[in-house]
Amino acid sequence: LPLVSYADGSEERRGPFREGDRVQLTDAKGKLHTIALQAGSQWHTHKGWIEHDHLLGHDEGIVVKTSSGVEYLALRPLLADYVLSMPRGATIVYPKDAGTILMSADIFPGAHVVEAGAGSGALSIALLRGIGPKGRLTSFEKRPEFAEVAQRNVENFLGATPNWDLRLGALEEELDLTDVDRVVLDMLAPWECIDAVGKALRPGGLLLCYVATTTQLSRVAETIRAHGEFTEPQATETLLRGWHLEGLAVRPEHRMIGHTGFLITARRMSQGVLAPKRRRRPAKGSYGTPLTEE
Ligand SMILES: C[S@@+](CC[C@H](N)C(=O)[O-])C[C@H]1O[C@@H](n2cnc3c(N)ncnc32)[C@H](O)[C@@H]1O
């Protein structure tokens, strides 16, 4: 079969280094530096400098030396490298969670996805990759200064994204779309958005919320249930542990990121159809004294 190709930015991520490319330089200790290539320029360190011209036109995966002979490995940054080093307004979704979100929310090429808040744009980039050039991403962000950061971060990594619509404002007030395939919420109070999301999602559409605390998790789960037209919410968290690989010392790393957030998902039922009742009754006392007075 012939390869189908469309303007998805993949060509810019392949081939020899070109003018304007971001290059990640890694030193012997694993410290990363990112530079943007410009003919005739130099990148200065306290261990000498590197001529950009020594990178331009060469393949990725080469080793370049500073004027004083210190070696750096040169590669284009991966998305995970980029999001961890890009400027932040709001806290980002970490790569391990962004990866899980793409699968748990079933982000597919061509999907129409709604997201809030855009924050620093880390998740927006992952979602734009997942939906591809034929998909559509509408992101809401209520803080203009964060929206600007998101805009810049997304553009810097993906270039022009005509299928991304970044809107300023609170999702629960501004969401006027229908037939949306997926909604992904990463914000303090996603329960305030459930009604608006219920109107926007198509039957069978999926809502995913990313929350940092168990109190948020509980409140959003109960709000989804109370809506009635969502399937039973399901929650997960992902723990990712790096491994140390050195001779016979092959063991888990001593340190890991212990906590980022929880994912909770539910599917939109057809309009006016209530979700089937849960088969198991909650244990006595499960719905005891509320944590907060309404
Ligand atoms: C944790 S950050 C999102 C980070 C983003 N997912 C990323 O990966 O870079 C939460 C953002 O949600 C925004 N926000 C909170 N409530 C919102 C709402 N109701 N509608 C739109 N944006 C909201 C905040 O201003 C903040 O920028």
PDB file of C-alpha atoms and ligand atoms in Angstrom:
ATOM      1  CA  LEU A   1       0.000   0.000   0.000  1.00  0.00           C
ATOM      2  CA  PRO A   2       1.320   3.511  -0.725  1.00  0.00           C
ATOM      3  CA  LEU A   3       2.188   5.555   2.363  1.00  0.00           C
ATOM      4  CA  VAL A   4      -0.387   8.270   3.007  1.00  0.00           C
ATOM      5  CA  SER A   5       1.323  11.513   3.934  1.00  0.00           C
ATOM      6  CA  TYR A   6      -0.208  14.721   5.221  1.00  0.00           C
ATOM      7  CA  ALA A   7       1.153  17.838   6.879  1.00  0.00           C
ATOM      8  CA  ASP A   8       1.642  16.414  10.354  1.00  0.00           C
ATOM      9  CA  GLY A   9       5.115  17.834  11.009  1.00  0.00           C
ATOM     10  CA  SER A  10       6.737  14.398  10.809  1.00  0.00           C
ATOM     11  CA  GLU A  11       9.211  15.446   8.109  1.00  0.00           C
ATOM     12  CA  GLU A  12      10.662  18.146  10.364  1.00  0.00           C
ATOM     13  CA  ARG A  13      11.450  15.494  12.953  1.00  0.00           C
ATOM     14  CA  ARG A  14      13.516  13.415  10.510  1.00  0.00           C
ATOM     15  CA  GLY A  15      16.656  13.778   8.399  1.00  0.00           C
ATOM     16  CA  PRO A  16      19.810  15.803   8.934  1.00  0.00           C
ATOM     17  CA  PHE A  17      19.800  18.825  11.273  1.00  0.00           C
ATOM     18  CA  ARG A  18      18.421  21.943   9.581  1.00  0.00           C
ATOM     19  CA  GLU A  19      18.421  25.630  10.388  1.00  0.00           C
ATOM     20  CA  GLY A  20      15.827  26.369  13.111  1.00  0.00           C
ATOM     21  CA  ASP A  21      15.850  22.803  14.491  1.00  0.00           C
ATOM     22  CA  ARG A  22      15.971  22.325  18.245  1.00  0.00           C
ATOM     23  CA  VAL A  23      18.885  20.134  19.248  1.00  0.00           C
ATOM     24  CA  GLN A  24      19.341  18.541  22.635  1.00  0.00           C
ATOM     25  CA  LEU A  25      22.964  18.368  23.751  1.00  0.00           C
ATOM     26  CA  THR A  26      23.741  15.903  26.549  1.00  0.00           C
ATOM     27  CA  ASP A  27      27.018  16.005  28.470  1.00  0.00           C
ATOM     28  CA  ALA A  28      28.825  13.060  30.097  1.00  0.00           C
ATOM     29  CA  LYS A  29      26.872  13.540  33.337  1.00  0.00           C
ATOM     30  CA  GLY A  30      23.542  13.387  31.499  1.00  0.00           C
ATOM     31  CA  LYS A  31      22.834  17.122  31.816  1.00  0.00           C
ATOM     32  CA  LEU A  32      20.636  18.365  28.962  1.00  0.00           C
ATOM     33  CA  HIS A  33      20.858  21.654  27.058  1.00  0.00           C
ATOM     34  CA  THR A  34      18.588  22.611  24.168  1.00  0.00           C
ATOM     35  CA  ILE A  35      19.687  24.985  21.406  1.00  0.00           C
ATOM     36  CA  ALA A  36      18.000  26.252  18.224  1.00  0.00           C
ATOM     37  CA  LEU A  37      20.301  25.894  15.217  1.00  0.00           C
ATOM     38  CA  GLN A  38      21.381  29.012  13.339  1.00  0.00           C
ATOM     39  CA  ALA A  39      24.095  29.028  10.682  1.00  0.00           C
ATOM     40  CA  GLY A  40      27.215  30.879  11.849  1.00  0.00           C
ATOM     41  CA  SER A  41      26.175  30.863  15.547  1.00  0.00           C
ATOM     42  CA  GLN A  42      27.956  29.393  18.525  1.00  0.00           C
ATOM     43  CA  TRP A  43      26.692  27.829  21.746  1.00  0.00           C
ATOM     44  CA  HIS A  44      28.849  28.856  24.685  1.00  0.00           C
ATOM     45  CA  THR A  45      29.468  26.869  27.860  1.00  0.00           C
ATOM     46  CA  HIS A  46      32.070  27.302  30.576  1.00  0.00           C
ATOM     47  CA  LYS A  47      33.845  24.397  28.864  1.00  0.00           C
ATOM     48  CA  GLY A  48      34.267  26.189  25.515  1.00  0.00           C
ATOM     49  CA  TRP A  49      31.832  26.569  22.633  1.00  0.00           C
ATOM     50  CA  ILE A  50      30.211  24.548  19.879  1.00  0.00           C
ATOM     51  CA  GLU A  51      29.772  25.877  16.337  1.00  0.00           C
ATOM     52  CA  HIS A  52      26.194  25.356  15.109  1.00  0.00           C
ATOM     53  CA  ASP A  53      27.732  24.733  11.672  1.00  0.00           C
ATOM     54  CA  HIS A  54      29.291  21.544  13.086  1.00  0.00           C
ATOM     55  CA  LEU A  55      25.752  20.223  13.581  1.00  0.00           C
ATOM     56  CA  LEU A  56      23.937  21.613  10.530  1.00  0.00           C
ATOM     57  CA  GLY A  57      23.597  19.018   7.779  1.00  0.00           C
ATOM     58  CA  HIS A  58      24.609  16.122  10.072  1.00  0.00           C
ATOM     59  CA  ASP A  59      22.428  13.241  11.224  1.00  0.00           C
ATOM     60  CA  GLU A  60      21.063  13.008  14.754  1.00  0.00           C
ATOM     61  CA  GLY A  61      23.014  10.851  17.160  1.00  0.00           C
ATOM     62  CA  ILE A  62      26.417  12.396  16.577  1.00  0.00           C
ATOM     63  CA  VAL A  63      28.943  13.525  19.179  1.00  0.00           C
ATOM     64  CA  VAL A  64      30.247  17.102  18.877  1.00  0.00           C
ATOM     65  CA  LYS A  65      33.166  18.627  20.779  1.00  0.00           C
ATOM     66  CA  THR A  66      33.453  22.081  22.319  1.00  0.00           C
ATOM     67  CA  SER A  67      36.489  24.221  21.467  1.00  0.00           C
ATOM     68  CA  SER A  68      38.174  22.731  24.552  1.00  0.00           C
ATOM     69  CA  GLY A  69      37.370  19.132  23.578  1.00  0.00           C
ATOM     70  CA  VAL A  70      34.368  18.369  25.839  1.00  0.00           C
ATOM     71  CA  GLU A  71      31.942  15.959  24.163  1.00  0.00           C
ATOM     72  CA  TYR A  72      28.187  16.378  23.793  1.00  0.00           C
ATOM     73  CA  LEU A  73      25.697  13.949  22.288  1.00  0.00           C
ATOM     74  CA  ALA A  74      23.339  15.670  19.809  1.00  0.00           C
ATOM     75  CA  LEU A  75      19.739  14.518  19.261  1.00  0.00           C
ATOM     76  CA  ARG A  76      16.395  16.168  18.541  1.00  0.00           C
ATOM     77  CA  PRO A  77      14.466  16.341  21.841  1.00  0.00           C
ATOM     78  CA  LEU A  78      11.635  13.868  22.339  1.00  0.00           C
ATOM     79  CA  LEU A  79       8.237  15.223  23.379  1.00  0.00           C
ATOM     80  CA  ALA A  80       8.858  14.026  26.956  1.00  0.00           C
ATOM     81  CA  ASP A  81      12.180  15.916  27.049  1.00  0.00           C
ATOM     82  CA  TYR A  82      10.564  19.019  25.623  1.00  0.00           C
ATOM     83  CA  VAL A  83       7.623  19.228  28.053  1.00  0.00           C
ATOM     84  CA  LEU A  84       9.884  18.772  31.068  1.00  0.00           C
ATOM     85  CA  SER A  85      12.152  21.636  29.984  1.00  0.00           C
ATOM     86  CA  MET A  86       9.671  24.098  28.422  1.00  0.00           C
ATOM     87  CA  PRO A  87       8.585  27.249  30.310  1.00  0.00           C
ATOM     88  CA  ARG A  88       5.674  26.627  32.684  1.00  0.00           C
ATOM     89  CA  GLY A  89       2.770  28.717  33.816  1.00  0.00           C
ATOM     90  CA  ALA A  90       0.643  26.045  35.457  1.00  0.00           C
ATOM     91  CA  THR A  91       1.823  22.573  36.565  1.00  0.00           C
ATOM     92  CA  ILE A  92       2.067  20.248  33.577  1.00  0.00           C
ATOM     93  CA  VAL A  93       0.681  16.775  33.054  1.00  0.00           C
ATOM     94  CA  TYR A  94       3.773  14.574  33.375  1.00  0.00           C
ATOM     95  CA  PRO A  95       4.735  12.413  30.387  1.00  0.00           C
ATOM     96  CA  LYS A  96       3.797   9.160  32.190  1.00  0.00           C
ATOM     97  CA  ASP A  97       0.261  10.475  32.747  1.00  0.00           C
ATOM     98  CA  ALA A  98      -0.023  12.065  29.293  1.00  0.00           C
ATOM     99  CA  GLY A  99       0.778   8.649  27.791  1.00  0.00           C
ATOM    100  CA  THR A 100      -1.827   6.923  29.952  1.00  0.00           C
ATOM    101  CA  ILE A 101      -4.388   9.629  29.161  1.00  0.00           C
ATOM    102  CA  LEU A 102      -4.017   9.038  25.411  1.00  0.00           C
ATOM    103  CA  MET A 103      -4.928   5.380  25.903  1.00  0.00           C
ATOM    104  CA  SER A 104      -7.472   5.705  28.726  1.00  0.00           C
ATOM    105  CA  ALA A 105      -9.346   8.475  26.907  1.00  0.00           C
ATOM    106  CA  ASP A 106      -9.024   6.543  23.634  1.00  0.00           C
ATOM    107  CA  ILE A 107      -7.699   9.559  21.740  1.00  0.00           C
ATOM    108  CA  PHE A 108      -7.902   8.562  18.082  1.00  0.00           C
ATOM    109  CA  PRO A 109      -6.768  10.167  14.798  1.00  0.00           C
ATOM    110  CA  GLY A 110      -9.514  12.483  13.553  1.00  0.00           C
ATOM    111  CA  ALA A 111     -11.222  12.847  16.954  1.00  0.00           C
ATOM    112  CA  HIS A 112     -12.778  16.101  18.128  1.00  0.00           C
ATOM    113  CA  VAL A 113     -11.381  16.608  21.622  1.00  0.00           C
ATOM    114  CA  VAL A 114     -12.184  19.331  24.147  1.00  0.00           C
ATOM    115  CA  GLU A 115      -9.628  20.090  26.863  1.00  0.00           C
ATOM    116  CA  ALA A 116      -9.439  22.403  29.905  1.00  0.00           C
ATOM    117  CA  GLY A 117      -7.392  24.049  31.273  1.00  0.00           C
ATOM    118  CA  ALA A 118      -4.695  24.345  28.704  1.00  0.00           C
ATOM    119  CA  GLY A 119      -2.252  25.408  31.465  1.00  0.00           C
ATOM    120  CA  SER A 120       1.252  25.191  30.008  1.00  0.00           C
ATOM    121  CA  GLY A 121       0.139  23.231  26.950  1.00  0.00           C
ATOM    122  CA  ALA A 122       1.898  19.944  27.781  1.00  0.00           C
ATOM    123  CA  LEU A 123      -1.225  17.832  27.448  1.00  0.00           C
ATOM    124  CA  SER A 124      -2.396  19.897  24.444  1.00  0.00           C
ATOM    125  CA  ILE A 125       0.714  18.794  22.518  1.00  0.00           C
ATOM    126  CA  ALA A 126       0.123  15.120  23.374  1.00  0.00           C
ATOM    127  CA  LEU A 127      -3.554  15.404  22.391  1.00  0.00           C
ATOM    128  CA  LEU A 128      -2.719  17.166  19.102  1.00  0.00           C
ATOM    129  CA  ARG A 129      -0.316  14.372  18.285  1.00  0.00           C
ATOM    130  CA  GLY A 130      -2.929  11.771  19.115  1.00  0.00           C
ATOM    131  CA  ILE A 131      -5.717  13.284  16.976  1.00  0.00           C
ATOM    132  CA  GLY A 132      -3.387  14.018  14.034  1.00  0.00           C
ATOM    133  CA  PRO A 133      -3.965  16.683  11.374  1.00  0.00           C
ATOM    134  CA  LYS A 134      -7.516  15.486  10.654  1.00  0.00           C
ATOM    135  CA  GLY A 135      -8.606  15.825  14.283  1.00  0.00           C
ATOM    136  CA  ARG A 136      -9.698  18.942  16.113  1.00  0.00           C
ATOM    137  CA  LEU A 137      -8.675  20.131  19.590  1.00  0.00           C
ATOM    138  CA  THR A 138     -10.573  22.882  21.393  1.00  0.00           C
ATOM    139  CA  SER A 139      -8.778  23.955  24.578  1.00  0.00           C
ATOM    140  CA  PHE A 140     -10.185  26.290  27.217  1.00  0.00           C
ATOM    141  CA  GLU A 141      -7.995  28.271  29.608  1.00  0.00           C
ATOM    142  CA  LYS A 142      -9.370  30.847  31.968  1.00  0.00           C
ATOM    143  CA  ARG A 143      -6.113  32.643  32.755  1.00  0.00           C
ATOM    144  CA  PRO A 144      -4.771  34.739  29.837  1.00  0.00           C
ATOM    145  CA  GLU A 145      -1.168  34.567  31.080  1.00  0.00           C
ATOM    146  CA  PHE A 146      -1.306  30.744  31.069  1.00  0.00           C
ATOM    147  CA  ALA A 147      -2.999  30.687  27.658  1.00  0.00           C
ATOM    148  CA  GLU A 148      -0.063  32.677  26.282  1.00  0.00           C
ATOM    149  CA  VAL A 149       2.440  30.194  27.714  1.00  0.00           C
ATOM    150  CA  ALA A 150       0.446  27.276  26.258  1.00  0.00           C
ATOM    151  CA  GLN A 151       0.247  28.970  22.842  1.00  0.00           C
ATOM    152  CA  ARG A 152       4.009  29.524  22.753  1.00  0.00           C
ATOM    153  CA  ASN A 153       4.910  26.031  23.982  1.00  0.00           C
ATOM    154  CA  VAL A 154       2.624  24.303  21.482  1.00  0.00           C
ATOM    155  CA  GLU A 155       3.831  26.441  18.570  1.00  0.00           C
ATOM    156  CA  ASN A 156       7.482  25.928  19.480  1.00  0.00           C
ATOM    157  CA  PHE A 157       7.100  22.172  19.368  1.00  0.00           C
ATOM    158  CA  LEU A 158       4.495  21.573  16.664  1.00  0.00           C
ATOM    159  CA  GLY A 159       4.741  24.704  14.485  1.00  0.00           C
ATOM    160  CA  ALA A 160       1.454  25.791  12.871  1.00  0.00           C
ATOM    161  CA  THR A 161      -1.584  23.934  14.245  1.00  0.00           C
ATOM    162  CA  PRO A 162      -4.666  25.068  12.299  1.00  0.00           C
ATOM    163  CA  ASN A 163      -6.714  22.318  13.969  1.00  0.00           C
ATOM    164  CA  TRP A 164      -6.134  23.750  17.475  1.00  0.00           C
ATOM    165  CA  ASP A 165      -8.578  26.299  18.840  1.00  0.00           C
ATOM    166  CA  LEU A 166      -7.361  27.812  22.136  1.00  0.00           C
ATOM    167  CA  ARG A 167     -10.192  29.742  23.783  1.00  0.00           C
ATOM    168  CA  LEU A 168      -9.934  32.098  26.720  1.00  0.00           C
ATOM    169  CA  GLY A 169     -12.516  31.519  29.444  1.00  0.00           C
ATOM    170  CA  ALA A 170     -13.960  28.977  31.861  1.00  0.00           C
ATOM    171  CA  LEU A 171     -15.092  25.790  30.129  1.00  0.00           C
ATOM    172  CA  GLU A 172     -18.332  25.540  32.107  1.00  0.00           C
ATOM    173  CA  GLU A 173     -19.350  29.007  30.825  1.00  0.00           C
ATOM    174  CA  GLU A 174     -17.947  28.942  27.292  1.00  0.00           C
ATOM    175  CA  LEU A 175     -18.422  25.388  26.036  1.00  0.00           C
ATOM    176  CA  ASP A 176     -20.956  25.673  23.206  1.00  0.00           C
ATOM    177  CA  LEU A 177     -19.924  22.664  21.116  1.00  0.00           C
ATOM    178  CA  THR A 178     -21.838  19.471  20.421  1.00  0.00           C
ATOM    179  CA  ASP A 179     -20.903  16.049  19.052  1.00  0.00           C
ATOM    180  CA  VAL A 180     -17.561  16.130  20.817  1.00  0.00           C
ATOM    181  CA  ASP A 181     -15.801  12.735  20.951  1.00  0.00           C
ATOM    182  CA  ARG A 182     -13.646  13.194  24.061  1.00  0.00           C
ATOM    183  CA  VAL A 183     -13.327  15.709  26.897  1.00  0.00           C
ATOM    184  CA  VAL A 184     -10.190  15.866  29.040  1.00  0.00           C
ATOM    185  CA  LEU A 185     -10.244  18.035  32.166  1.00  0.00           C
ATOM    186  CA  ASP A 186      -7.153  18.970  34.162  1.00  0.00           C
ATOM    187  CA  MET A 187      -8.275  21.627  36.611  1.00  0.00           C
ATOM    188  CA  LEU A 188      -9.061  22.250  40.263  1.00  0.00           C
ATOM    189  CA  ALA A 189     -12.846  21.786  40.137  1.00  0.00           C
ATOM    190  CA  PRO A 190     -13.851  19.514  37.227  1.00  0.00           C
ATOM    191  CA  TRP A 191     -17.200  18.754  38.934  1.00  0.00           C
ATOM    192  CA  GLU A 192     -18.301  22.284  37.975  1.00  0.00           C
ATOM    193  CA  CYS A 193     -18.046  21.261  34.313  1.00  0.00           C
ATOM    194  CA  ILE A 194     -20.039  18.007  34.282  1.00  0.00           C
ATOM    195  CA  ASP A 195     -23.324  19.521  33.082  1.00  0.00           C
ATOM    196  CA  ALA A 196     -21.630  21.438  30.259  1.00  0.00           C
ATOM    197  CA  VAL A 197     -19.615  18.343  29.289  1.00  0.00           C
ATOM    198  CA  GLY A 198     -22.799  16.224  29.302  1.00  0.00           C
ATOM    199  CA  LYS A 199     -24.290  18.575  26.682  1.00  0.00           C
ATOM    200  CA  ALA A 200     -21.163  18.656  24.515  1.00  0.00           C
ATOM    201  CA  LEU A 201     -20.288  14.943  24.363  1.00  0.00           C
ATOM    202  CA  ARG A 202     -21.834  12.736  21.719  1.00  0.00           C
ATOM    203  CA  PRO A 203     -23.475   9.468  22.824  1.00  0.00           C
ATOM    204  CA  GLY A 204     -20.623   7.076  23.593  1.00  0.00           C
ATOM    205  CA  GLY A 205     -18.216   9.992  24.035  1.00  0.00           C
ATOM    206  CA  LEU A 206     -15.749   9.826  26.896  1.00  0.00           C
ATOM    207  CA  LEU A 207     -14.900  12.173  29.756  1.00  0.00           C
ATOM    208  CA  LEU A 208     -11.518  11.916  31.484  1.00  0.00           C
ATOM    209  CA  CYS A 209     -10.568  14.025  34.506  1.00  0.00           C
ATOM    210  CA  TYR A 210      -7.048  14.286  35.888  1.00  0.00           C
ATOM    211  CA  VAL A 211      -7.069  15.299  39.544  1.00  0.00           C
ATOM    212  CA  ALA A 212      -4.338  15.575  42.159  1.00  0.00           C
ATOM    213  CA  THR A 213      -6.160  14.656  45.380  1.00  0.00           C
ATOM    214  CA  THR A 214      -8.533  11.983  46.636  1.00  0.00           C
ATOM    215  CA  THR A 215     -11.063  14.608  47.742  1.00  0.00           C
ATOM    216  CA  GLN A 216     -11.257  15.919  44.173  1.00  0.00           C
ATOM    217  CA  LEU A 217     -11.484  12.351  42.894  1.00  0.00           C
ATOM    218  CA  SER A 218     -14.390  11.574  45.187  1.00  0.00           C
ATOM    219  CA  ARG A 219     -16.266  14.763  44.419  1.00  0.00           C
ATOM    220  CA  VAL A 220     -15.962  14.439  40.671  1.00  0.00           C
ATOM    221  CA  ALA A 221     -16.977  10.741  40.823  1.00  0.00           C
ATOM    222  CA  GLU A 222     -20.133  11.573  42.787  1.00  0.00           C
ATOM    223  CA  THR A 223     -21.013  14.466  40.447  1.00  0.00           C
ATOM    224  CA  ILE A 224     -20.631  12.190  37.403  1.00  0.00           C
ATOM    225  CA  ARG A 225     -22.908   9.603  39.085  1.00  0.00           C
ATOM    226  CA  ALA A 226     -25.456  12.226  40.092  1.00  0.00           C
ATOM    227  CA  HIS A 227     -25.677  13.433  36.473  1.00  0.00           C
ATOM    228  CA  GLY A 228     -27.160  10.036  35.648  1.00  0.00           C
ATOM    229  CA  GLU A 229     -26.290   9.886  31.950  1.00  0.00           C
ATOM    230  CA  PHE A 230     -22.690   8.731  32.331  1.00  0.00           C
ATOM    231  CA  THR A 231     -21.499   5.163  32.820  1.00  0.00           C
ATOM    232  CA  GLU A 232     -20.017   4.182  36.174  1.00  0.00           C
ATOM    233  CA  PRO A 233     -16.794   6.210  36.649  1.00  0.00           C
ATOM    234  CA  GLN A 234     -13.497   4.303  36.819  1.00  0.00           C
ATOM    235  CA  ALA A 235     -10.323   5.570  38.454  1.00  0.00           C
ATOM    236  CA  THR A 236      -6.635   4.696  38.152  1.00  0.00           C
ATOM    237  CA  GLU A 237      -3.238   6.039  39.034  1.00  0.00           C
ATOM    238  CA  THR A 238       0.074   5.223  37.394  1.00  0.00           C
ATOM    239  CA  LEU A 239       3.316   4.704  39.281  1.00  0.00           C
ATOM    240  CA  LEU A 240       6.400   4.681  37.102  1.00  0.00           C
ATOM    241  CA  ARG A 241       9.698   3.520  38.550  1.00  0.00           C
ATOM    242  CA  GLY A 242      12.994   3.939  36.736  1.00  0.00           C
ATOM    243  CA  TRP A 243      15.699   1.269  36.943  1.00  0.00           C
ATOM    244  CA  HIS A 244      19.398   1.636  37.522  1.00  0.00           C
ATOM    245  CA  LEU A 245      21.444  -0.460  35.073  1.00  0.00           C
ATOM    246  CA  GLU A 246      25.106  -0.727  35.993  1.00  0.00           C
ATOM    247  CA  GLY A 247      27.008  -4.026  35.770  1.00  0.00           C
ATOM    248  CA  LEU A 248      25.608  -6.259  38.511  1.00  0.00           C
ATOM    249  CA  ALA A 249      23.785  -3.339  40.146  1.00  0.00           C
ATOM    250  CA  VAL A 250      20.514  -3.777  38.285  1.00  0.00           C
ATOM    251  CA  ARG A 251      17.812  -2.522  40.612  1.00  0.00           C
ATOM    252  CA  PRO A 252      15.008   0.024  40.910  1.00  0.00           C
ATOM    253  CA  GLU A 253      16.115   3.650  41.230  1.00  0.00           C
ATOM    254  CA  HIS A 254      16.159   4.846  44.834  1.00  0.00           C
ATOM    255  CA  ARG A 255      14.053   7.888  43.955  1.00  0.00           C
ATOM    256  CA  MET A 256      10.854   8.198  41.983  1.00  0.00           C
ATOM    257  CA  ILE A 257       8.059  10.702  41.527  1.00  0.00           C
ATOM    258  CA  GLY A 258       5.743   9.331  44.193  1.00  0.00           C
ATOM    259  CA  HIS A 259       2.572  11.131  43.221  1.00  0.00           C
ATOM    260  CA  THR A 260       1.213  13.130  40.310  1.00  0.00           C
ATOM    261  CA  GLY A 261      -2.524  12.537  39.941  1.00  0.00           C
ATOM    262  CA  PHE A 262      -5.484  10.205  39.425  1.00  0.00           C
ATOM    263  CA  LEU A 263      -7.384   9.595  36.206  1.00  0.00           C
ATOM    264  CA  ILE A 264     -11.120   9.103  36.241  1.00  0.00           C
ATOM    265  CA  THR A 265     -13.121   8.182  33.142  1.00  0.00           C
ATOM    266  CA  ALA A 266     -16.794   7.731  32.242  1.00  0.00           C
ATOM    267  CA  ARG A 267     -18.715   7.338  28.955  1.00  0.00           C
ATOM    268  CA  ARG A 268     -21.661   9.511  27.892  1.00  0.00           C
ATOM    269  CA  MET A 269     -24.912   7.563  27.607  1.00  0.00           C
ATOM    270  CA  SER A 270     -27.361   8.392  24.827  1.00  0.00           C
ATOM    271  CA  GLN A 271     -29.328  11.600  25.525  1.00  0.00           C
ATOM    272  CA  GLY A 272     -32.029  10.970  28.129  1.00  0.00           C
ATOM    273  CA  VAL A 273     -30.900   7.394  28.869  1.00  0.00           C
ATOM    274  CA  LEU A 274     -29.942   6.728  32.465  1.00  0.00           C
ATOM    275  CA  ALA A 275     -26.915   4.584  33.223  1.00  0.00           C
ATOM    276  CA  PRO A 276     -27.746   1.059  34.459  1.00  0.00           C
ATOM    277  CA  LYS A 277     -27.970   0.839  38.250  1.00  0.00           C
ATOM    278  CA  ARG A 278     -24.867  -0.475  40.011  1.00  0.00           C
ATOM    279  CA  ARG A 279     -25.232  -4.143  40.915  1.00  0.00           C
ATOM    280  CA  ARG A 280     -23.405  -3.885  44.197  1.00  0.00           C
ATOM    281  CA  ARG A 281     -24.736  -1.612  46.893  1.00  0.00           C
ATOM    282  CA  PRO A 282     -22.150   0.656  48.520  1.00  0.00           C
ATOM    283  CA  ALA A 283     -21.081  -0.483  52.004  1.00  0.00           C
ATOM    284  CA  LYS A 284     -23.044   0.980  54.872  1.00  0.00           C
ATOM    285  CA  GLY A 285     -21.608   4.348  55.832  1.00  0.00           C
ATOM    286  CA  SER A 286     -19.996   4.954  52.393  1.00  0.00           C
ATOM    287  CA  TYR A 287     -22.067   8.067  51.989  1.00  0.00           C
ATOM    288  CA  GLY A 288     -21.680   9.241  55.596  1.00  0.00           C
ATOM    289  CA  THR A 289     -21.073  12.761  56.782  1.00  0.00           C
ATOM    290  CA  PRO A 290     -20.178  14.971  53.807  1.00  0.00           C
ATOM    291  CA  LEU A 291     -16.652  16.403  53.782  1.00  0.00           C
ATOM    292  CA  THR A 292     -17.973  19.874  53.088  1.00  0.00           C
ATOM    293  CA  GLU A 293     -21.328  21.524  53.692  1.00  0.00           C
ATOM    294  CA  GLU A 294     -23.020  22.434  50.394  1.00  0.00           C
TER     295      GLU A 294
HETATM  296  C1  LIG B   1      -2.919  22.022  36.169  1.00  0.00           C
HETATM  297  S1  LIG B   1      -3.173  23.251  34.992  1.00  0.00           S
HETATM  298  C2  LIG B   1      -3.329  22.403  33.446  1.00  0.00           C
HETATM  299  C3  LIG B   1      -2.005  21.950  32.905  1.00  0.00           C
HETATM  300  C4  LIG B   1      -2.065  21.405  31.494  1.00  0.00           C
HETATM  301  N1  LIG B   1      -2.921  20.263  31.408  1.00  0.00           N
HETATM  302  C5  LIG B   1      -0.682  21.067  31.005  1.00  0.00           C
HETATM  303  O1  LIG B   1      -0.393  19.867  30.796  1.00  0.00           O
HETATM  304  O2  LIG B   1       0.152  21.963  30.810  1.00  0.00           O
HETATM  305  C6  LIG B   1      -4.824  23.742  35.319  1.00  0.00           C
HETATM  306  C7  LIG B   1      -5.257  24.918  34.464  1.00  0.00           C
HETATM  307  O3  LIG B   1      -6.661  24.945  34.422  1.00  0.00           O
HETATM  308  C8  LIG B   1      -7.085  26.282  34.356  1.00  0.00           C
HETATM  309  N2  LIG B   1      -8.491  26.243  34.754  1.00  0.00           N
HETATM  310  C9  LIG B   1      -8.989  25.993  35.999  1.00  0.00           C
HETATM  311  N3  LIG B   1     -10.326  25.942  35.959  1.00  0.00           N
HETATM  312  C10 LIG B   1     -10.692  26.162  34.664  1.00  0.00           C
HETATM  313  C11 LIG B   1     -11.942  26.223  34.000  1.00  0.00           C
HETATM  314  N4  LIG B   1     -13.072  26.042  34.659  1.00  0.00           N
HETATM  315  N5  LIG B   1     -11.954  26.451  32.658  1.00  0.00           N
HETATM  316  C12 LIG B   1     -10.790  26.642  31.990  1.00  0.00           C
HETATM  317  N6  LIG B   1      -9.567  26.603  32.574  1.00  0.00           N
HETATM  318  C13 LIG B   1      -9.518  26.357  33.897  1.00  0.00           C
HETATM  319  C14 LIG B   1      -6.108  26.999  35.292  1.00  0.00           C
HETATM  320  O4  LIG B   1      -6.053  28.370  35.034  1.00  0.00           O
HETATM  321  C15 LIG B   1      -4.809  26.264  34.999  1.00  0.00           C
HETATM  322  O5  LIG B   1      -4.076  26.927  33.978  1.00  0.00           O
END
